Short mmCIF file of C-alpha atoms and ligand atoms in Angstrom, two decimals:
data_model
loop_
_atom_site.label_atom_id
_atom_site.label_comp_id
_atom_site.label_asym_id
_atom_site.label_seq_id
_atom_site.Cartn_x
_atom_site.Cartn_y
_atom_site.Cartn_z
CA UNK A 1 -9.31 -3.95 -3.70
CA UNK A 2 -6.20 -4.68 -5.99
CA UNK A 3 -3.04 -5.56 -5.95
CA UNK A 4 -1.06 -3.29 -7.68
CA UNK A 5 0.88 -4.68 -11.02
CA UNK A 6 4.72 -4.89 -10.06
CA UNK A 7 7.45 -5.14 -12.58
CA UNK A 8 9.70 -8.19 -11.05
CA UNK A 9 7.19 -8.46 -8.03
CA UNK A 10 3.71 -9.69 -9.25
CA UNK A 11 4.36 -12.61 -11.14
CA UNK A 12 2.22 -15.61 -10.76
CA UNK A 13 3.76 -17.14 -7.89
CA UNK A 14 3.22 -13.85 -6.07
CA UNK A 15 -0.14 -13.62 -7.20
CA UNK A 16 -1.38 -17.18 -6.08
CA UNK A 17 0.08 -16.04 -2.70
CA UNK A 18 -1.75 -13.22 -2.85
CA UNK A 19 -5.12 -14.80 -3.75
CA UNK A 20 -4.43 -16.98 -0.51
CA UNK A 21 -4.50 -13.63 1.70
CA UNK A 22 -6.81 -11.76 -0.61
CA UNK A 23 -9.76 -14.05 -2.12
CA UNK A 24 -11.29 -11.52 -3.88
CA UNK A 25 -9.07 -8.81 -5.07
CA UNK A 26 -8.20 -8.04 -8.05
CA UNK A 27 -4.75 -9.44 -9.37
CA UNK A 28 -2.87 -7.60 -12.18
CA UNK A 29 -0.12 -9.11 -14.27
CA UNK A 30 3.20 -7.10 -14.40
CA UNK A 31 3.32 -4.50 -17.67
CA UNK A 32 3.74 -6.49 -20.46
CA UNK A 33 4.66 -4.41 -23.42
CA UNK A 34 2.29 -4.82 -26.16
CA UNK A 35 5.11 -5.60 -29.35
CA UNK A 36 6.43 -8.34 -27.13
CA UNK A 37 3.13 -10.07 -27.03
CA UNK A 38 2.72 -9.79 -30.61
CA UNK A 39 6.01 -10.99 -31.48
CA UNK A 40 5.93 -13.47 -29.42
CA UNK A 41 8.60 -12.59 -26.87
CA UNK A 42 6.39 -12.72 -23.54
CA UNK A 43 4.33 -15.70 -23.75
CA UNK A 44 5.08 -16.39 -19.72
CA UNK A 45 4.49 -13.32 -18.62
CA UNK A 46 0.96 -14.77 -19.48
CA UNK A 47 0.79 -17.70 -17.92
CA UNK A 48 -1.96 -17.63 -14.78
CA UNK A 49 -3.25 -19.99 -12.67
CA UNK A 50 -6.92 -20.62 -12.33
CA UNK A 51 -7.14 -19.31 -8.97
CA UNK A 52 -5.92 -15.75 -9.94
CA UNK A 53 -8.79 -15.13 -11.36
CA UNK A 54 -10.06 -11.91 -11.32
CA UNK A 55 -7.02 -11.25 -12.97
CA UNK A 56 -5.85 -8.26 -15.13
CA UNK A 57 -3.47 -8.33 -17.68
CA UNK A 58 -1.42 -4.96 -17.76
CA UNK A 59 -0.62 -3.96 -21.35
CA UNK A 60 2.15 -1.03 -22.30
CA UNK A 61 2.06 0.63 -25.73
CA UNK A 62 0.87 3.33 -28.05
CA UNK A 63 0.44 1.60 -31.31
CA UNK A 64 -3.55 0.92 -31.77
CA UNK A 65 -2.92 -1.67 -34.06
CA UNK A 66 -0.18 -3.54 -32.04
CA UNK A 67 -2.73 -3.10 -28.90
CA UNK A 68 -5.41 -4.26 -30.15
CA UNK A 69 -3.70 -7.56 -31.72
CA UNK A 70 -2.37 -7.61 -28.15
CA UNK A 71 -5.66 -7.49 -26.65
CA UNK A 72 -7.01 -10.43 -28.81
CA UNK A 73 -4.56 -12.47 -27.50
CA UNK A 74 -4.90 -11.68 -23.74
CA UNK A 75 -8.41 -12.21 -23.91
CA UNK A 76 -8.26 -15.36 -25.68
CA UNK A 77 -6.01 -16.45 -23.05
CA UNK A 78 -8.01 -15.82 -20.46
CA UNK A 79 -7.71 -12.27 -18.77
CA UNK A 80 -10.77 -10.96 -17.17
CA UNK A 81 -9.57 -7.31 -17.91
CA UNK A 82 -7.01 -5.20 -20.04
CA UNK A 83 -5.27 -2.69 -17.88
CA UNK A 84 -3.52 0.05 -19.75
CA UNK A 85 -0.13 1.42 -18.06
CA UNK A 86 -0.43 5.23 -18.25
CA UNK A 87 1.67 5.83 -15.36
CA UNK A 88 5.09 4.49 -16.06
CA UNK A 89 7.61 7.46 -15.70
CA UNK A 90 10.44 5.17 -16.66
CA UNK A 91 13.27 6.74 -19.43
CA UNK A 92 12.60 3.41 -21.32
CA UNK A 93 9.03 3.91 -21.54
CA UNK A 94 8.75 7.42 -22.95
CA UNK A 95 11.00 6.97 -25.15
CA UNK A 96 9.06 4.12 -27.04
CA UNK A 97 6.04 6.73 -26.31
CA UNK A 98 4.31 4.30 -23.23
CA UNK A 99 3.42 5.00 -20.10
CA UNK A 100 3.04 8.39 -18.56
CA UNK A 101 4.14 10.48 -21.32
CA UNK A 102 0.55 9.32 -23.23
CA UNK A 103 -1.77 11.12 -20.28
CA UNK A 104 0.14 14.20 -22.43
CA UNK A 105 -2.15 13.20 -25.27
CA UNK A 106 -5.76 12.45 -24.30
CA UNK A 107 -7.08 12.12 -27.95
CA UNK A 108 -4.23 9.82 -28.80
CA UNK A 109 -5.06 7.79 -25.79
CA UNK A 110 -8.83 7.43 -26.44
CA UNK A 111 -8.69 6.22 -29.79
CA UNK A 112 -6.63 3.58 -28.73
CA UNK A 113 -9.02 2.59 -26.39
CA UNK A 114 -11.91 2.51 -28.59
CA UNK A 115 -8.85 0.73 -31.19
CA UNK A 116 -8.68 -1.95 -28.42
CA UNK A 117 -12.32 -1.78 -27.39
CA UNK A 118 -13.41 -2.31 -30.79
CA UNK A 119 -11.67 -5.85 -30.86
CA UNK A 120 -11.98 -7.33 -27.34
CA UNK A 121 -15.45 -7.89 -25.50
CA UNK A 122 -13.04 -8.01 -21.75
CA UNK A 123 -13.41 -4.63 -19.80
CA UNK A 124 -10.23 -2.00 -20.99
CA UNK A 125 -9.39 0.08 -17.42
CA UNK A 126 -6.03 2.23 -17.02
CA UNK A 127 -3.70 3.36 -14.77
CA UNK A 128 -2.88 6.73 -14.32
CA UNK A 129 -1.28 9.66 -12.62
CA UNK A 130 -2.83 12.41 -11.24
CA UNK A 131 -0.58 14.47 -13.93
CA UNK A 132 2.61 14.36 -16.07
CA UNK A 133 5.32 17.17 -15.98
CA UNK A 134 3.51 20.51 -16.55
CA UNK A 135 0.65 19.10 -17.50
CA UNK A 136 -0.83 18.96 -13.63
CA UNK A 137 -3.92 21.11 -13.33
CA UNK A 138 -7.21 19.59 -12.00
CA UNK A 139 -8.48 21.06 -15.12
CA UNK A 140 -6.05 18.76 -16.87
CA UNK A 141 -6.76 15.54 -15.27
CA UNK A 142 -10.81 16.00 -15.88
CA UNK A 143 -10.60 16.61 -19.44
CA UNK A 144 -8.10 13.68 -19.77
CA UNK A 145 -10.45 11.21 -17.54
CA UNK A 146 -13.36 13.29 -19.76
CA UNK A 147 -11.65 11.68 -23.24
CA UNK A 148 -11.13 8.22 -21.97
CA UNK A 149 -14.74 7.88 -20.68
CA UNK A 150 -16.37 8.79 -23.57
CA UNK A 151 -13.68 6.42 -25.56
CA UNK A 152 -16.16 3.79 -23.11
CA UNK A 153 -13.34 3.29 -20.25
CA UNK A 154 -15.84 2.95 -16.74
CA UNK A 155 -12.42 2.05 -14.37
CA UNK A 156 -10.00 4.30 -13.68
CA UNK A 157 -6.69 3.52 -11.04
CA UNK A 158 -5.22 6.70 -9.69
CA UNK A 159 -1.68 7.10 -8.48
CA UNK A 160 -2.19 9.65 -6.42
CA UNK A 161 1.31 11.72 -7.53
CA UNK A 162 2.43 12.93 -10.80
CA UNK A 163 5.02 11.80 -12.94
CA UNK A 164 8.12 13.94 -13.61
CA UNK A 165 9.65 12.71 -17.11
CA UNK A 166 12.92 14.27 -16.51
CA UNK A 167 15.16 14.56 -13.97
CA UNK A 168 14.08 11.69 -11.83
CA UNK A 169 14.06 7.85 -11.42
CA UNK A 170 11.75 5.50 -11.93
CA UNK A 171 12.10 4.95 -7.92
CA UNK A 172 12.16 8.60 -7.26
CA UNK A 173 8.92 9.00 -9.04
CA UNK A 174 6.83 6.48 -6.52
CA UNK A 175 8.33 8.98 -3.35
CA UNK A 176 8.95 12.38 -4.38
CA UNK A 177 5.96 14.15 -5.87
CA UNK A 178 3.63 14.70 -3.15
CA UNK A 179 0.63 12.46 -2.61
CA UNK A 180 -2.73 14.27 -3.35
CA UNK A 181 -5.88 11.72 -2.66
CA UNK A 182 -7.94 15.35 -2.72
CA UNK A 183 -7.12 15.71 -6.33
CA UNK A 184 -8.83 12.13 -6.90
CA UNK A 185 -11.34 12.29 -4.64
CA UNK A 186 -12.35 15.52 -6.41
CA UNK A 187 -11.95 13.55 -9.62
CA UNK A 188 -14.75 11.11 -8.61
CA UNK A 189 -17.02 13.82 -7.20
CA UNK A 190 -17.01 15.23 -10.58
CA UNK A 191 -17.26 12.25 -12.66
CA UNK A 192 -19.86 9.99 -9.68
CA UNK A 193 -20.64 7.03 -12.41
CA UNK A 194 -16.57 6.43 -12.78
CA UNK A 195 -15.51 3.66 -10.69
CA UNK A 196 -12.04 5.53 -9.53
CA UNK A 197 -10.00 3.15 -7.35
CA UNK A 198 -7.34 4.94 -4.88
CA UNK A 199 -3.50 3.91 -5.33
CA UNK A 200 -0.29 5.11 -3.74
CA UNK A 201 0.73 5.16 -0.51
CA UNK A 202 -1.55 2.94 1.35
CA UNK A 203 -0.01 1.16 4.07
CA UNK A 204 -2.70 0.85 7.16
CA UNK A 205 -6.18 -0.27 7.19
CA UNK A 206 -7.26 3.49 9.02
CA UNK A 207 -6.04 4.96 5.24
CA UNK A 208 -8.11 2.13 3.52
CA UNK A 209 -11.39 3.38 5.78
CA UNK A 210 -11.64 6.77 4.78
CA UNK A 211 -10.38 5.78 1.17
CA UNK A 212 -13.72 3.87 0.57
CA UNK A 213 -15.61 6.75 1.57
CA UNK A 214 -15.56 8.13 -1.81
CA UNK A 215 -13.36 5.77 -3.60
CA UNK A 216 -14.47 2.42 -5.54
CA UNK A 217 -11.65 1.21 -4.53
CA UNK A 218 -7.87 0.81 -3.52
CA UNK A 219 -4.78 -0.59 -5.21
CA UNK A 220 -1.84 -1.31 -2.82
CA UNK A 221 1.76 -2.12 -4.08
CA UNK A 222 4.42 -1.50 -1.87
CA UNK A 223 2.97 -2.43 1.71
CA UNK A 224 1.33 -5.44 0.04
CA UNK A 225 4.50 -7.31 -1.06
CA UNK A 226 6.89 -5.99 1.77
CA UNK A 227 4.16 -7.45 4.60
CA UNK A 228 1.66 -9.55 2.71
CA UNK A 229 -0.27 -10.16 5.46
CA UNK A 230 -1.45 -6.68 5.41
CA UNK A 231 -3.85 -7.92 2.10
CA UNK A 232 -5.60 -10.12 5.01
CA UNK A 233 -6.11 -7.17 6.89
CA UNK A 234 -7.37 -4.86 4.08
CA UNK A 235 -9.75 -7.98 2.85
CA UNK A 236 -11.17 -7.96 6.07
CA UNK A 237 -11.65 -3.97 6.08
CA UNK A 238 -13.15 -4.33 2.78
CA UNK A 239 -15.55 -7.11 2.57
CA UNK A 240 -16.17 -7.50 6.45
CA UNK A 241 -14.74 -10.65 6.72
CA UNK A 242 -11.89 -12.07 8.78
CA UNK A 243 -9.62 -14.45 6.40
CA UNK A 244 -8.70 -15.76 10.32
CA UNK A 245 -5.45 -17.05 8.33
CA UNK A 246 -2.24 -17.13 10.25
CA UNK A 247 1.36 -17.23 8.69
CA UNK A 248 1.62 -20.86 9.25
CA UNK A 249 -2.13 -21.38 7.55
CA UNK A 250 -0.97 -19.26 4.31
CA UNK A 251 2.60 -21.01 3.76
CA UNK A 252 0.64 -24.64 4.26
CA UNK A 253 -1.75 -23.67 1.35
CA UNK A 254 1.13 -22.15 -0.82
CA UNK A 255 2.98 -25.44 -0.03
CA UNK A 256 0.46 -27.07 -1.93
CA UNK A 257 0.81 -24.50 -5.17
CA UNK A 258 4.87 -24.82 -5.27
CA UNK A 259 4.03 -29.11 -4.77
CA UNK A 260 1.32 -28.60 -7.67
CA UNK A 261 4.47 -26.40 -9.65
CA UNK A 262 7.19 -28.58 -8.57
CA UNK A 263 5.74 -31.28 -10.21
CA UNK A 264 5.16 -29.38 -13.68
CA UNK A 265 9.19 -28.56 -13.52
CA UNK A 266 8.73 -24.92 -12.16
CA UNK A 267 11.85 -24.20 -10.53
CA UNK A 268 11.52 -23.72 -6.74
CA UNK A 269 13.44 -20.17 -5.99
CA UNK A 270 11.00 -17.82 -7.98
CA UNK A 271 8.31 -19.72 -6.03
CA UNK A 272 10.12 -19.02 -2.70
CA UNK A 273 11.30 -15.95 -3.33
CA UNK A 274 8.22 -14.04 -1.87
CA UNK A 275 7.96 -15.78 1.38
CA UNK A 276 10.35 -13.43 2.80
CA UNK A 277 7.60 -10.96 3.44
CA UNK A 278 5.66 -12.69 5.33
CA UNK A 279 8.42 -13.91 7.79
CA UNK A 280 9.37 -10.42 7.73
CA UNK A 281 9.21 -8.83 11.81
CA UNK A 282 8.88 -12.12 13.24
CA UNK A 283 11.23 -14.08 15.81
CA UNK A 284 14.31 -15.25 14.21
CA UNK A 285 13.27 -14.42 10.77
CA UNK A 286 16.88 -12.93 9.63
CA UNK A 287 17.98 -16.34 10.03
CA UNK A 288 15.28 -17.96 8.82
CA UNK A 289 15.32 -15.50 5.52
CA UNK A 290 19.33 -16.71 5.45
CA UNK A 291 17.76 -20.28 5.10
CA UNK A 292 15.72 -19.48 2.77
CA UNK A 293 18.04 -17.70 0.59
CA UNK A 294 20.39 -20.44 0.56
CA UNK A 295 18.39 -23.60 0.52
CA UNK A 296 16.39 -22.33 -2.57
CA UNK A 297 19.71 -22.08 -4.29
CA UNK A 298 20.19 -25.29 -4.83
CA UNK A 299 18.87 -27.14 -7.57
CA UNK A 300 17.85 -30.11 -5.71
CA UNK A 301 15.80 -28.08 -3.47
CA UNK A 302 12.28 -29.09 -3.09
CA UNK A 303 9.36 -28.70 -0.88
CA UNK A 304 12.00 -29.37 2.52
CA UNK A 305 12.59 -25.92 2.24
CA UNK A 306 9.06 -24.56 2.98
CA UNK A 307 8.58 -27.26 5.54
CA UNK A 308 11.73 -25.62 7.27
CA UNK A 309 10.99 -22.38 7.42
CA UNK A 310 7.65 -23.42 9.06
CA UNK A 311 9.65 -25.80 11.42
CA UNK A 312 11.72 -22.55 12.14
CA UNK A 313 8.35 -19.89 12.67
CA UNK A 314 7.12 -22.74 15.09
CA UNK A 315 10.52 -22.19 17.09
CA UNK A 316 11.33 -26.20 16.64
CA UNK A 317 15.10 -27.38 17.31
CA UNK A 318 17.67 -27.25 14.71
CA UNK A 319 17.53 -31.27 14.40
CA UNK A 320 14.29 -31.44 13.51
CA UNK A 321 15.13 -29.31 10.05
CA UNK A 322 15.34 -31.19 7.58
CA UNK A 323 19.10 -30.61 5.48
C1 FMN B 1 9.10 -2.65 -8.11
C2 FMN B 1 7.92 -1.92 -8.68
C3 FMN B 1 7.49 -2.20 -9.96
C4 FMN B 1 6.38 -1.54 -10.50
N1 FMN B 1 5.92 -1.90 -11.73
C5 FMN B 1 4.76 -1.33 -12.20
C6 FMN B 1 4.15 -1.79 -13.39
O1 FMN B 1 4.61 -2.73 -14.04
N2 FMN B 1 3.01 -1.17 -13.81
C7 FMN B 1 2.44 -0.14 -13.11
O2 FMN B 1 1.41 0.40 -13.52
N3 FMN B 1 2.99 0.28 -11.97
C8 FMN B 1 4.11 -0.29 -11.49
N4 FMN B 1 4.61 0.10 -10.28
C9 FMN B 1 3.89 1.14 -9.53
C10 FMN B 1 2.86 0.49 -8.59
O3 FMN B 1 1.90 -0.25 -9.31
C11 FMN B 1 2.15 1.56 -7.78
O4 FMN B 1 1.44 2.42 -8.64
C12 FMN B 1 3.12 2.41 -6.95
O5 FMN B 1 4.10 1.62 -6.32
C13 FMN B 1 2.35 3.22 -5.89
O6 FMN B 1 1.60 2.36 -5.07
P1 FMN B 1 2.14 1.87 -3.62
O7 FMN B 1 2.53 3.11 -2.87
O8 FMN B 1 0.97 1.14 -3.01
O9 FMN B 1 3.32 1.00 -3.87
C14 FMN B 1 5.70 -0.54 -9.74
C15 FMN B 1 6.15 -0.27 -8.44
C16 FMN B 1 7.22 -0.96 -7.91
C17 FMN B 1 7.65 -0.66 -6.49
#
């Protein structure tokens, strides 16, 4: 199980929240374009913390020479894996020739992956579509998954939807086309030594079950950062094991990474920030949200503010919150 790489939504702080609720899934970095590594321009976007590990680093470009310099320098900092982002439909990223527009060229695509392979020893996987504007056949997507297996790629992540490259958002583009997990599970069924992991769409553990029927695994986005306790859940349908963690258990252990960050000068709102999830649906948690939002505001907030919000999920009296 993953969770899926989020521009704006998976950065580290998410992540080590998510490693609480997930202890073995994979993490993935946001999509880092590859010329911002090299030139230097993205250097935390990198930054991990030991915990995240297995962690993938999500890389953007088309330039083999730019991605494989890239790819030095993510695996020298760490990264278990290079992901390649062959799925964004954004206007920004076809026009500097990333993203989905590459699935459009398969033999441009695999010798950057051998480019890349050819200078890292870390596993390259990608991320995909099921298809990209007219190019949506089944025939399609099996000679494109055909050219980047034999380039040496063994993990493949499957949006389950095409990408339409004109005429609609970014946002549009994760609703509209029609979720097909046939087309994917065909896809494994013809290519059985592929590990093919399931994304889009998954927002209930029932989905998860009959996903790892055929699929190696799933990558969940969405559901994952609007109710985070729902990694808990899909750990649990997974690997069998009950994380038994309750709200209150995962905000004391995150308490201790924004104490650990506090201390290193990390400012305390982009820590915060992705509690609101998981406070999300329960008792009084417009208000406490409200709190949340306004306490982490302030420069001089600190840890007070995590110790109220639990205060506030454990229903205690307003003079017991500390101001
Ligand atoms: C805010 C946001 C940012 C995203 N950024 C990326 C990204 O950087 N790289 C990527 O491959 N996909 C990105 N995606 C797509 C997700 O990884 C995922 O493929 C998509 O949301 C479908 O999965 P879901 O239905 O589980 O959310 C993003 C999605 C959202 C909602």
């Amino acid at each position: 199980m993953a969770l899926a790489p989020m521009v704006r939504r998976t950065d580290r702080h998410c992540r080590v929240l998510h490693r609480i609720l997930a202890p073995r899934s994979w993490l993935y970095t946001e999509m880092v374009v590859a010329d911002s590594i090299v030139f230097g321009r993205a250097t935390a976007k990198l930054d991990f913390s030991q915990e995240e590990h297995p962690i993938a680093v999500q890389l953007a470009g088309s330039d083999p020479s730019i991605m494989s310099q890239a790819g030095k320098l993510v695996e020298a900092r760490g990264f278990d894996a290079i992901n390649l982002n062959l799925g964004c439909p954004a206007g920004r990223a076809t026009a500097g020739e990333f993203g989905a527009c590459q699935m459009k060229s398969p033999t441009s695509v695999a010798r950057l992956i051998e480019t890349i392979r050819g200078e890292v020893s870390i596993p390259v996987t990608l991320k995909c579509r099921t298809g990209v504007d007219a190019h949506d056949s089944p025939r399609f997507l099996e000679e494109f998954v055909h050219a980047v297996s034999e380039a040496g790629v063994d993990t493949l992540i499957v949006h389950a939807r095409k990408a339409l490259l004109t005429g609609f958002s970014t946002r549009q583009n994760r609703n509209v086309p029609p979720l097909d997990y046939e087309r994917v599970r065909l896809l494994k069924s013809r290519f059985p030594s592929l590990k093919v992991h399931l994304n889009g769409g998954i927002d209930n553990c029932p989905t998860v079950r009959s996903a790892l029927l055929w699929a190696d695994g799933v990558m969940i986005g969405r559901a994952a950062y609007r109710d985070p306790m729902f990694m808990a859940r899909v750990h649990q349908e997974v690997h069998g094991q009950d994380p038994g963690l309750t709200v209150d258990d995962v905000l004391l252990r995150y308490r201790k990474y924004v104490e650990r960050e506090l201390t290193r000068g990390t400012k305390l709102q982009p820590m915060v920030r992705h509690i609101a999830g998981l406070i999300r649906g329960r008792p009084g948690s417009a208000r406490i949200r409200r709190c949340l939002g306004n306490a982490s505001r302030s420069s001089a907030a600190g840890l007070e503010v995590i110790d109220n919000v639990l205060r506030m999920l454990r229903r205690l009296p307003d003079d017991q919150l500390v101001h």
